[in-house]
mmCIF file of C-alpha atoms and ligand atoms in Angstrom:
data_model
loop_
_atom_site.group_PDB
_atom_site.id
_atom_site.type_symbol
_atom_site.label_atom_id
_atom_site.label_comp_id
_atom_site.label_asym_id
_atom_site.label_seq_id
_atom_site.Cartn_x
_atom_site.Cartn_y
_atom_site.Cartn_z
ATOM 1 C CA MET A 1 114.911 69.676 103.056
ATOM 2 C CA LEU A 2 117.175 72.503 104.487
ATOM 3 C CA ARG A 3 118.782 72.028 107.926
ATOM 4 C CA GLU A 4 117.414 73.809 110.937
ATOM 5 C CA GLY A 5 118.281 77.467 111.211
ATOM 6 C CA ALA A 6 119.010 77.753 107.417
ATOM 7 C CA LEU A 7 117.054 81.190 107.393
ATOM 8 C CA ASP A 8 118.148 82.326 110.835
ATOM 9 C CA GLY A 9 118.151 86.177 110.843
ATOM 10 C CA LYS A 10 116.353 86.591 107.462
ATOM 11 C CA VAL A 11 113.234 88.796 106.982
ATOM 12 C CA ILE A 12 111.055 87.412 104.281
ATOM 13 C CA VAL A 13 107.921 89.217 102.848
ATOM 14 C CA ILE A 14 105.432 87.052 101.147
ATOM 15 C CA THR A 15 102.473 88.569 99.123
ATOM 16 C CA GLY A 16 99.338 86.397 99.323
ATOM 17 C CA GLY A 17 101.049 84.753 102.400
ATOM 18 C CA GLY A 18 97.816 84.374 104.358
ATOM 19 C CA THR A 19 96.337 81.534 102.283
ATOM 20 C CA GLY A 20 97.011 78.549 100.242
ATOM 21 C CA LEU A 21 100.581 78.088 99.029
ATOM 22 C CA GLY A 22 101.721 81.451 100.342
ATOM 23 C CA LYS A 23 100.629 80.314 103.871
ATOM 24 C CA SER A 24 102.592 77.105 103.271
ATOM 25 C CA MET A 25 105.625 78.925 102.301
ATOM 26 C CA SER A 26 105.383 81.181 105.236
ATOM 27 C CA GLU A 27 105.181 78.212 107.550
ATOM 28 C CA GLN A 28 108.314 76.827 106.189
ATOM 29 C CA CYS A 29 110.236 80.012 106.372
ATOM 30 C CA LEU A 30 109.458 80.317 109.862
ATOM 31 C CA ARG A 31 110.395 76.608 110.630
ATOM 32 C CA LEU A 32 113.879 77.466 109.172
ATOM 33 C CA GLY A 33 114.187 80.500 111.426
ATOM 34 C CA ALA A 34 113.118 83.444 109.367
ATOM 35 C CA ARG A 35 110.760 86.166 110.473
ATOM 36 C CA VAL A 36 107.913 86.622 107.912
ATOM 37 C CA ALA A 37 105.698 89.425 106.800
ATOM 38 C CA ILE A 38 102.509 88.226 105.212
ATOM 39 C CA THR A 39 100.401 90.509 103.208
ATOM 40 C CA SER A 40 97.289 90.762 101.079
ATOM 41 C CA ARG A 41 94.000 92.777 100.878
ATOM 42 C CA LYS A 42 92.115 90.939 103.772
ATOM 43 C CA LEU A 43 93.726 91.708 107.222
ATOM 44 C CA GLU A 44 91.313 89.530 109.002
ATOM 45 C CA SER A 45 92.558 86.424 107.058
ATOM 46 C CA LEU A 46 96.069 87.543 107.568
ATOM 47 C CA LYS A 47 95.622 87.728 111.300
ATOM 48 C CA ARG A 48 94.089 84.276 111.448
ATOM 49 C CA THR A 49 97.289 82.893 109.740
ATOM 50 C CA GLN A 50 99.420 84.912 112.127
ATOM 51 C CA ASP A 51 97.593 83.328 115.114
ATOM 52 C CA GLU A 52 98.155 79.861 113.685
ATOM 53 C CA LEU A 53 101.799 80.236 112.689
ATOM 54 C CA SER A 54 103.165 82.453 115.507
ATOM 55 C CA VAL A 55 104.039 79.473 117.542
ATOM 56 C CA LEU A 56 106.819 78.899 114.997
ATOM 57 C CA GLY A 57 108.197 82.459 115.029
ATOM 58 C CA GLU A 58 107.550 86.030 114.311
ATOM 59 C CA VAL A 59 104.917 87.015 111.921
ATOM 60 C CA LEU A 60 103.731 90.511 110.728
ATOM 61 C CA PRO A 61 100.489 90.635 108.951
ATOM 62 C CA TRP A 62 99.970 93.774 106.879
ATOM 63 C CA ALA A 63 97.003 94.710 104.595
ATOM 64 C CA CYS A 64 98.256 95.830 101.224
ATOM 65 C CA ASP A 65 96.780 95.688 97.656
ATOM 66 C CA VAL A 66 99.666 94.980 95.506
ATOM 67 C CA ARG A 67 97.884 96.941 92.568
ATOM 68 C CA GLU A 68 98.547 100.170 94.638
ATOM 69 C CA PRO A 69 102.250 101.343 94.621
ATOM 70 C CA GLU A 70 101.616 103.682 97.500
ATOM 71 C CA GLN A 71 100.194 100.721 99.649
ATOM 72 C CA VAL A 72 103.260 98.619 98.637
ATOM 73 C CA ASP A 73 105.689 101.313 99.811
ATOM 74 C CA ALA A 74 103.834 101.674 103.065
ATOM 75 C CA MET A 75 104.039 97.906 103.512
ATOM 76 C CA ARG A 76 107.728 97.766 102.811
ATOM 77 C CA ASP A 77 108.337 100.646 105.358
ATOM 78 C CA ALA A 78 106.187 98.956 107.948
ATOM 79 C CA VAL A 79 108.421 95.711 107.783
ATOM 80 C CA LEU A 80 111.547 97.870 107.836
ATOM 81 C CA ALA A 81 110.141 99.714 110.830
ATOM 82 C CA ARG A 82 109.544 96.400 112.634
ATOM 83 C CA TRP A 83 112.464 94.464 111.723
ATOM 84 C CA GLY A 84 114.994 96.947 110.280
ATOM 85 C CA ARG A 85 115.767 94.825 107.137
ATOM 86 C CA ILE A 86 114.265 92.768 104.397
ATOM 87 C CA ASP A 87 116.116 89.870 102.771
ATOM 88 C CA GLY A 88 113.674 88.315 100.462
ATOM 89 C CA LEU A 89 110.423 89.036 98.642
ATOM 90 C CA VAL A 90 108.043 86.364 97.213
ATOM 91 C CA ASN A 91 105.715 87.649 94.583
ATOM 92 C CA ASN A 92 103.014 85.129 95.146
ATOM 93 C CA ALA A 93 99.768 87.169 95.170
ATOM 94 C CA ALA A 94 97.662 86.390 92.292
ATOM 95 C CA GLY A 95 94.028 86.520 90.691
ATOM 96 C CA ASN A 96 92.563 84.181 88.306
ATOM 97 C CA PHE A 97 89.401 82.482 87.057
ATOM 98 C CA ILE A 98 88.400 80.364 84.079
ATOM 99 C CA SER A 99 86.273 81.894 81.319
ATOM 100 C CA PRO A 100 86.200 81.724 77.576
ATOM 101 C CA THR A 101 88.078 84.659 76.494
ATOM 102 C CA GLU A 102 85.274 86.135 74.403
ATOM 103 C CA ARG A 103 83.217 86.431 77.562
ATOM 104 C CA LEU A 104 85.707 88.841 79.297
ATOM 105 C CA SER A 105 85.389 92.488 79.492
ATOM 106 C CA SER A 106 88.489 94.669 79.179
ATOM 107 C CA LYS A 107 88.230 95.398 82.904
ATOM 108 C CA ALA A 108 88.232 91.687 83.777
ATOM 109 C CA PHE A 109 91.309 91.116 81.624
ATOM 110 C CA ARG A 110 93.004 94.302 83.187
ATOM 111 C CA THR A 111 92.101 93.161 86.720
ATOM 112 C CA ILE A 112 94.211 90.000 86.464
ATOM 113 C CA ILE A 113 97.047 91.769 84.696
ATOM 114 C CA ASP A 114 97.100 94.349 87.623
ATOM 115 C CA ILE A 115 97.078 91.831 90.224
ATOM 116 C CA VAL A 116 99.752 89.454 88.920
ATOM 117 C CA LEU A 117 101.889 91.381 86.560
ATOM 118 C CA MET A 118 101.607 94.860 88.006
ATOM 119 C CA GLY A 119 101.499 93.558 91.549
ATOM 120 C CA SER A 120 104.851 91.808 91.001
ATOM 121 C CA VAL A 121 106.179 94.868 89.265
ATOM 122 C CA ASN A 122 105.256 97.113 92.073
ATOM 123 C CA CYS A 123 106.723 95.124 94.852
ATOM 124 C CA SER A 124 109.790 94.331 92.855
ATOM 125 C CA LEU A 125 110.318 98.155 92.160
ATOM 126 C CA SER A 126 109.726 99.132 95.722
ATOM 127 C CA PHE A 127 111.866 96.502 97.309
ATOM 128 C CA GLY A 128 114.628 96.693 94.622
ATOM 129 C CA LYS A 129 114.832 100.581 94.702
ATOM 130 C CA HIS A 130 115.251 100.447 98.621
ATOM 131 C CA TRP A 131 117.898 97.658 98.389
ATOM 132 C CA ILE A 132 120.006 99.562 95.687
ATOM 133 C CA ALA A 133 119.612 103.068 97.068
ATOM 134 C CA ASN A 134 120.962 101.669 100.477
ATOM 135 C CA GLY A 135 123.772 99.510 98.896
ATOM 136 C CA GLU A 136 122.317 96.386 100.485
ATOM 137 C CA ARG A 137 123.357 93.059 98.894
ATOM 138 C CA ASP A 138 122.663 89.409 99.325
ATOM 139 C CA LYS A 139 118.853 89.845 98.591
ATOM 140 C CA CYS A 140 116.561 87.776 96.674
ATOM 141 C CA MET A 141 113.243 87.873 94.915
ATOM 142 C CA LEU A 142 111.238 84.864 94.044
ATOM 143 C CA ASN A 143 108.339 85.035 91.496
ATOM 144 C CA VAL A 144 105.662 82.419 91.629
ATOM 145 C CA VAL A 145 104.501 81.766 87.864
ATOM 146 C CA THR A 146 103.202 78.529 86.404
ATOM 147 C CA THR A 147 103.984 76.307 83.390
ATOM 148 C CA TYR A 148 101.512 78.030 81.141
ATOM 149 C CA ALA A 149 103.735 81.184 81.395
ATOM 150 C CA TRP A 150 105.678 79.638 78.424
ATOM 151 C CA THR A 151 103.113 77.335 76.893
ATOM 152 C CA GLY A 152 100.030 79.979 77.150
ATOM 153 C CA SER A 153 96.686 78.381 77.856
ATOM 154 C CA GLY A 154 93.160 78.815 76.734
ATOM 155 C CA TYR A 155 90.430 79.665 79.316
ATOM 156 C CA VAL A 156 92.936 81.671 81.597
ATOM 157 C CA VAL A 157 94.360 83.881 78.993
ATOM 158 C CA PRO A 158 94.612 87.134 81.325
ATOM 159 C CA SER A 159 96.572 84.923 83.710
ATOM 160 C CA ALA A 160 98.813 83.404 81.086
ATOM 161 C CA CYS A 161 99.699 86.797 79.672
ATOM 162 C CA ALA A 162 100.422 88.218 83.205
ATOM 163 C CA LYS A 163 102.467 85.170 84.278
ATOM 164 C CA ALA A 164 104.486 85.379 81.010
ATOM 165 C CA GLY A 165 105.283 88.932 81.827
ATOM 166 C CA VAL A 166 106.253 87.904 85.355
ATOM 167 C CA LEU A 167 108.680 85.362 83.801
ATOM 168 C CA ALA A 168 110.191 87.981 81.555
ATOM 169 C CA LEU A 169 110.468 90.315 84.650
ATOM 170 C CA THR A 170 112.295 87.481 86.486
ATOM 171 C CA ARG A 171 114.840 87.040 83.786
ATOM 172 C CA SER A 172 115.215 90.731 82.970
ATOM 173 C CA LEU A 173 115.964 91.726 86.688
ATOM 174 C CA ALA A 174 118.260 88.624 87.018
ATOM 175 C CA ALA A 175 120.497 90.231 84.302
ATOM 176 C CA GLU A 176 120.172 93.887 85.427
ATOM 177 C CA TRP A 177 120.200 93.603 89.215
ATOM 178 C CA GLY A 178 122.444 90.624 89.818
ATOM 179 C CA ARG A 179 125.316 93.004 89.888
ATOM 180 C CA GLN A 180 123.593 94.979 92.694
ATOM 181 C CA GLY A 181 123.549 91.721 94.865
ATOM 182 C CA ILE A 182 119.878 90.933 94.107
ATOM 183 C CA ARG A 183 119.085 87.365 92.860
ATOM 184 C CA THR A 184 115.784 87.070 90.990
ATOM 185 C CA ASN A 185 114.232 83.489 90.323
ATOM 186 C CA ALA A 186 110.952 81.949 89.744
ATOM 187 C CA VAL A 187 109.020 78.731 90.517
ATOM 188 C CA ALA A 188 106.428 77.149 88.235
ATOM 189 C CA PRO A 189 104.060 74.933 90.115
ATOM 190 C CA GLY A 190 101.759 72.481 88.461
ATOM 191 C CA PRO A 191 98.480 71.496 90.290
ATOM 192 C CA PHE A 192 98.615 72.087 93.883
ATOM 193 C CA PRO A 193 95.188 71.959 95.685
ATOM 194 C CA THR A 194 94.217 75.231 97.478
ATOM 195 C CA LYS A 195 90.887 76.747 98.095
ATOM 196 C CA GLY A 196 91.692 79.972 96.229
ATOM 197 C CA ALA A 197 92.705 78.211 92.955
ATOM 198 C CA TRP A 198 90.501 75.070 92.864
ATOM 199 C CA SER A 199 87.215 77.238 93.615
ATOM 200 C CA ARG A 200 87.981 79.519 90.637
ATOM 201 C CA LEU A 201 89.703 77.011 88.180
ATOM 202 C CA LEU A 202 87.653 73.757 88.837
ATOM 203 C CA PRO A 203 84.377 74.878 90.461
ATOM 204 C CA GLY A 204 81.506 72.456 91.065
ATOM 205 C CA GLU A 205 81.536 69.354 89.140
ATOM 206 C CA LEU A 206 84.664 70.314 87.056
ATOM 207 C CA MET A 207 86.904 68.894 89.795
ATOM 208 C CA GLU A 208 85.721 65.281 89.003
ATOM 209 C CA ARG A 209 85.179 65.874 85.515
ATOM 210 C CA PHE A 210 88.739 67.058 84.827
ATOM 211 C CA ASP A 211 90.823 65.101 87.075
ATOM 212 C CA MET A 212 94.210 67.051 87.182
ATOM 213 C CA ARG A 213 96.018 63.821 88.377
ATOM 214 C CA LYS A 214 95.473 62.139 85.042
ATOM 215 C CA LYS A 215 97.591 64.863 83.438
ATOM 216 C CA VAL A 216 100.577 64.206 85.651
ATOM 217 C CA PRO A 217 103.050 61.413 84.933
ATOM 218 C CA LEU A 218 103.591 60.931 88.640
ATOM 219 C CA GLY A 219 99.822 60.368 88.890
ATOM 220 C CA ARG A 220 99.230 62.824 91.830
ATOM 221 C CA LEU A 221 98.853 66.444 92.794
ATOM 222 C CA GLY A 222 101.669 68.334 94.281
ATOM 223 C CA GLU A 223 101.964 68.538 98.129
ATOM 224 C CA HIS A 224 102.385 71.944 99.753
ATOM 225 C CA HIS A 225 105.575 70.959 101.588
ATOM 226 C CA GLU A 226 107.258 69.942 98.225
ATOM 227 C CA LEU A 227 106.697 73.593 96.909
ATOM 228 C CA ALA A 228 107.711 75.116 100.209
ATOM 229 C CA ASP A 229 110.939 73.113 100.309
ATOM 230 C CA LEU A 230 111.845 74.409 96.906
ATOM 231 C CA VAL A 231 110.865 77.942 97.729
ATOM 232 C CA THR A 232 112.996 78.090 100.874
ATOM 233 C CA TYR A 233 115.987 76.689 99.140
ATOM 234 C CA LEU A 234 115.708 79.449 96.504
ATOM 235 C CA LEU A 235 115.458 82.064 99.201
ATOM 236 C CA SER A 236 118.311 80.699 101.205
ATOM 237 C CA PRO A 237 122.055 81.274 100.675
ATOM 238 C CA PHE A 238 122.289 77.636 99.582
ATOM 239 C CA SER A 239 121.021 78.747 96.164
ATOM 240 C CA GLY A 240 123.428 81.676 96.123
ATOM 241 C CA TYR A 241 124.535 81.149 92.626
ATOM 242 C CA VAL A 242 121.177 80.509 91.198
ATOM 243 C CA ASN A 243 120.085 83.539 89.329
ATOM 244 C CA GLY A 244 117.364 84.130 86.598
ATOM 245 C CA GLU A 245 116.093 80.458 86.795
ATOM 246 C CA VAL A 246 112.519 79.195 86.715
ATOM 247 C CA VAL A 247 112.270 75.818 88.461
ATOM 248 C CA THR A 248 109.401 73.760 87.327
ATOM 249 C CA ILE A 249 107.641 71.635 90.019
ATOM 250 C CA ASP A 250 104.684 69.785 88.298
ATOM 251 C CA GLY A 251 105.446 66.103 88.365
ATOM 252 C CA GLY A 252 106.169 66.368 84.700
ATOM 253 C CA GLU A 253 102.588 67.786 83.768
ATOM 254 C CA TRP A 254 103.439 70.298 81.108
ATOM 255 C CA LEU A 255 105.960 67.980 79.236
ATOM 256 C CA LYS A 256 103.331 65.182 79.124
ATOM 257 C CA GLY A 257 100.999 67.643 77.476
ATOM 258 C CA ALA A 258 103.534 68.720 74.969
ATOM 259 C CA GLY A 259 104.932 65.389 73.803
ATOM 260 C CA GLN A 260 102.902 64.501 70.685
ATOM 261 C CA PHE A 261 102.605 60.780 71.298
ATOM 262 C CA ASN A 262 102.335 60.638 75.056
ATOM 263 C CA LEU A 263 98.684 60.051 74.611
ATOM 264 C CA LEU A 264 99.579 56.474 73.510
ATOM 265 C CA GLU A 265 99.640 55.683 77.214
ATOM 266 C CA GLN A 266 95.866 54.988 76.792
ATOM 267 C CA ILE A 267 96.693 51.959 74.743
ATOM 268 C CA GLU A 268 96.302 48.713 76.727
ATOM 269 C CA PRO A 269 99.597 46.795 77.066
ATOM 270 C CA GLY A 270 98.297 43.811 75.260
ATOM 271 C CA MET A 271 97.510 45.637 72.090
ATOM 272 C CA TRP A 272 101.105 46.358 71.509
ATOM 273 C CA ASP A 273 101.893 43.035 69.773
ATOM 274 C CA ALA A 274 99.161 43.722 67.138
ATOM 275 C CA ILE A 275 100.344 47.280 66.803
ATOM 276 C CA GLU A 276 103.932 46.146 66.290
ATOM 277 C CA GLN A 277 102.676 43.724 63.494
ATOM 278 C CA LEU A 278 101.050 46.776 61.662
ATOM 279 C CA VAL A 279 103.985 48.942 62.151
ATOM 280 C CA ARG A 280 106.329 46.318 60.776
ATOM 281 C CA GLY A 281 103.956 45.492 57.954
ATOM 282 C CA ALA A 282 104.241 49.224 56.678
ATOM 283 C CA LYS A 283 107.850 48.442 55.704
ATOM 284 C CA GLY A 284 108.458 49.570 52.217
ATOM 285 C CA SER A 285 105.119 51.153 51.675
HETATM 286 C C1 HXC B 1 84.083 86.784 83.794
HETATM 287 C C2 HXC B 1 84.696 88.084 85.557
HETATM 288 C C3 HXC B 1 84.608 86.854 86.371
HETATM 289 C C4 HXC B 1 84.196 85.618 85.799
HETATM 290 C C5 HXC B 1 85.278 88.532 87.713
HETATM 291 N N1 HXC B 1 85.075 88.975 86.481
HETATM 292 N N2 HXC B 1 85.003 87.149 87.728
HETATM 293 N N3 HXC B 1 84.404 87.934 84.322
HETATM 294 N N4 HXC B 1 84.040 85.645 84.537
HETATM 295 N N5 HXC B 1 84.313 84.498 86.364
HETATM 296 C C6 HXC B 1 85.107 90.419 86.003
HETATM 297 C C7 HXC B 1 84.166 91.349 86.719
HETATM 298 O O1 HXC B 1 82.808 91.176 86.186
HETATM 299 C C8 HXC B 1 84.796 92.727 86.585
HETATM 300 O O2 HXC B 1 84.522 93.121 85.326
HETATM 301 C C9 HXC B 1 86.246 92.477 86.707
HETATM 302 O O3 HXC B 1 86.387 91.059 86.324
HETATM 303 C C10 HXC B 1 86.616 92.700 88.012
HETATM 304 O O4 HXC B 1 86.052 91.871 89.006
HETATM 305 P P1 HXC B 1 85.872 92.247 90.513
HETATM 306 O O5 HXC B 1 85.151 91.136 91.156
HETATM 307 O O6 HXC B 1 85.554 93.702 90.672
HETATM 308 O O7 HXC B 1 87.474 92.156 90.959
HETATM 309 P P2 HXC B 1 88.200 92.018 92.431
HETATM 310 O O8 HXC B 1 87.263 92.277 93.431
HETATM 311 O O9 HXC B 1 89.358 92.829 92.260
HETATM 312 O O10 HXC B 1 88.715 90.500 92.415
HETATM 313 C C11 HXC B 1 89.438 89.976 91.593
HETATM 314 C C12 HXC B 1 89.312 88.474 91.205
HETATM 315 C C13 HXC B 1 88.935 87.603 92.392
HETATM 316 C C14 HXC B 1 90.541 87.982 90.427
HETATM 317 C C15 HXC B 1 88.089 88.623 90.321
HETATM 318 O O11 HXC B 1 88.684 86.228 91.993
HETATM 319 C C16 HXC B 1 89.975 87.506 93.357
HETATM 320 O O12 HXC B 1 89.956 88.278 94.350
HETATM 321 N N6 HXC B 1 90.817 86.561 93.402
HETATM 322 C C17 HXC B 1 92.093 86.372 94.369
HETATM 323 C C18 HXC B 1 92.503 85.124 94.574
HETATM 324 C C19 HXC B 1 92.688 84.261 93.460
HETATM 325 O O13 HXC B 1 92.193 84.523 92.256
HETATM 326 N N7 HXC B 1 93.360 83.038 93.524
HETATM 327 C C20 HXC B 1 93.537 82.035 92.593
HETATM 328 C C21 HXC B 1 94.918 82.148 92.105
HETATM 329 S S1 HXC B 1 95.113 80.607 91.272
HETATM 330 P P3 HXC B 1 83.380 94.127 84.781
HETATM 331 O O14 HXC B 1 83.815 94.573 83.404
HETATM 332 O O15 HXC B 1 82.108 93.173 84.786
HETATM 333 O O16 HXC B 1 83.186 95.224 85.750
HETATM 334 C C22 HXC B 1 96.290 80.747 90.135
HETATM 335 C C23 HXC B 1 96.749 79.403 89.473
HETATM 336 C C24 HXC B 1 97.494 79.394 88.219
HETATM 337 O O17 HXC B 1 96.775 81.814 89.743
HETATM 338 C C25 HXC B 1 97.885 78.112 87.685
HETATM 339 C C26 HXC B 1 97.049 76.847 87.913
HETATM 340 C C27 HXC B 1 97.637 75.540 87.339
HETATM 341 P P1 NAP B 2 95.240 81.835 96.761
HETATM 342 O O1 NAP B 2 95.212 81.149 98.133
HETATM 343 O O2 NAP B 2 94.124 82.345 96.057
HETATM 344 O O3 NAP B 2 96.317 82.828 96.823
HETATM 345 C C1 NAP B 2 96.282 84.075 96.184
HETATM 346 C C2 NAP B 2 96.527 85.106 97.245
HETATM 347 O O4 NAP B 2 96.703 86.466 96.570
HETATM 348 C C3 NAP B 2 95.542 85.269 98.318
HETATM 349 O O5 NAP B 2 96.151 85.306 99.595
HETATM 350 C C4 NAP B 2 94.953 86.669 98.024
HETATM 351 O O6 NAP B 2 94.665 87.279 99.299
HETATM 352 C C5 NAP B 2 96.206 87.300 97.467
HETATM 353 N N1 NAP B 2 95.761 88.486 96.584
HETATM 354 C C6 NAP B 2 94.940 88.463 95.575
HETATM 355 N N2 NAP B 2 94.764 89.784 94.999
HETATM 356 C C7 NAP B 2 95.614 90.528 95.774
HETATM 357 C C8 NAP B 2 95.911 91.986 95.685
HETATM 358 N N3 NAP B 2 95.401 92.731 94.767
HETATM 359 N N4 NAP B 2 96.762 92.352 96.561
HETATM 360 C C9 NAP B 2 97.505 91.658 97.434
HETATM 361 N N5 NAP B 2 97.130 90.223 97.642
HETATM 362 C C10 NAP B 2 96.239 89.773 96.766
HETATM 363 O O7 NAP B 2 95.827 80.709 95.646
HETATM 364 P P2 NAP B 2 97.076 79.834 95.558
HETATM 365 O O8 NAP B 2 96.937 78.606 94.823
HETATM 366 O O9 NAP B 2 97.835 79.593 96.879
HETATM 367 O O10 NAP B 2 98.119 80.732 94.702
HETATM 368 C C11 NAP B 2 99.166 81.178 95.164
HETATM 369 C C12 NAP B 2 100.265 81.390 93.902
HETATM 370 O O11 NAP B 2 100.392 80.209 93.272
HETATM 371 C C13 NAP B 2 99.556 82.256 92.722
HETATM 372 O O12 NAP B 2 100.725 83.107 92.256
HETATM 373 C C14 NAP B 2 99.189 81.241 91.823
HETATM 374 O O13 NAP B 2 99.106 81.750 90.437
HETATM 375 C C15 NAP B 2 100.323 80.215 91.876
HETATM 376 N N6 NAP B 2 99.994 78.950 91.432
HETATM 377 C C16 NAP B 2 99.027 78.163 91.978
HETATM 378 C C17 NAP B 2 98.828 76.881 91.482
HETATM 379 C C18 NAP B 2 97.863 76.057 92.178
HETATM 380 O O14 NAP B 2 97.647 74.886 91.601
HETATM 381 N N7 NAP B 2 97.367 76.318 93.339
HETATM 382 C C19 NAP B 2 99.477 76.481 90.343
HETATM 383 C C20 NAP B 2 100.365 77.384 89.736
HETATM 384 C C21 NAP B 2 100.712 78.578 90.213
HETATM 385 P P3 NAP B 2 93.397 88.493 99.587
HETATM 386 O O15 NAP B 2 92.316 87.904 98.873
HETATM 387 O O16 NAP B 2 93.421 88.621 101.017
HETATM 388 O O17 NAP B 2 93.983 89.627 98.862
#
């Protein structure tokens, strides 16, 4: 979507950048000229992604559990030691699984809150403090939420609570840190196939039983490059006046679920004449 070289000279850090959507975002950042640090718990998996993507540009893999503030600071310092600057942070790392809420232990709930909400908080604090202390401007943070951050959702309640918190973090920091030259935005993807999400949210036969495509007005799942294009736009100077925004990229999925009568799409077109007669016949009653 952006022209070649749109991210030239930029250093971008992507948490969870070794797999799934984070990997696709990393790839697109590299194609546009950025140097990219990818970070998550599993160094081996990060190194495999580095091997794959380094034909496109410089990649720094760094093991860091975003739940641990000291590890986050060490990761930030490692990126600074390597490239001397950081321009963008993508809070993409997440943990999630489906479960009836009454089956969850307090620890299970906290595990998700710690990764998703506290992980985003830890990274935002670490990077924001560095930029502000050094008077560095033209920086951006991009948080990956999802549409149930505002609708809520059963069966993924810890994730819904955590993502709602990340959305509040996005809007709050946009207002507070905008004057420090830091833009904070979010993207809210609908269903994009990844091994990490699909194996935990639609395991086994659930994939066929609950065909996500049927929930989407566009009738298909998202393609990784579509999200990567949006993410790189929001990280680039072309979105320089966008701050505090959450951009939904779900093919219309959540609105379809929200509109009370959208289920009438199940009515066969041939039935509408009879239905119209019934409706007209109700006149005056
Ligand atoms: C109930 C569960 C459980 C399950 C784990 N727990 N899985 N409880 N049902 N299926 C409980 C454990 O029993 C334990 O509690 C607690 O949660 C912590 O589990 P651990 O395995 O020790 O945690 P950890 O090793 O830190 O692993 C975290 C994880 C794991 C979240 C459980 O799945 C993970 O590493 N995920 C990272 C990647 C990921 O989840 N990607 C998907 C993102 S998709 P007790 O009390 O028993 O000790 C996404 C999509 C959003 O976010 C929107 C889609 C449209
Ligand atoms: P994924 O491949 O499982 O990505 C999650 C990443 O987070 C992994 O790379 C994982 O790596 C990392 N991670 C987990 N816990 C971590 C921790 N404690 N510290 C550091 N890194 C950690 O799944 P995905 O589908 O690409 O998800 C990426 C993002 O998109 C998430 O924020 C998710 O909520 C969001 N999203 C996805 C969809 C979808 O349909 N796929 C829809 C809406 C939103 P390690 O295991 O190596 O730590």
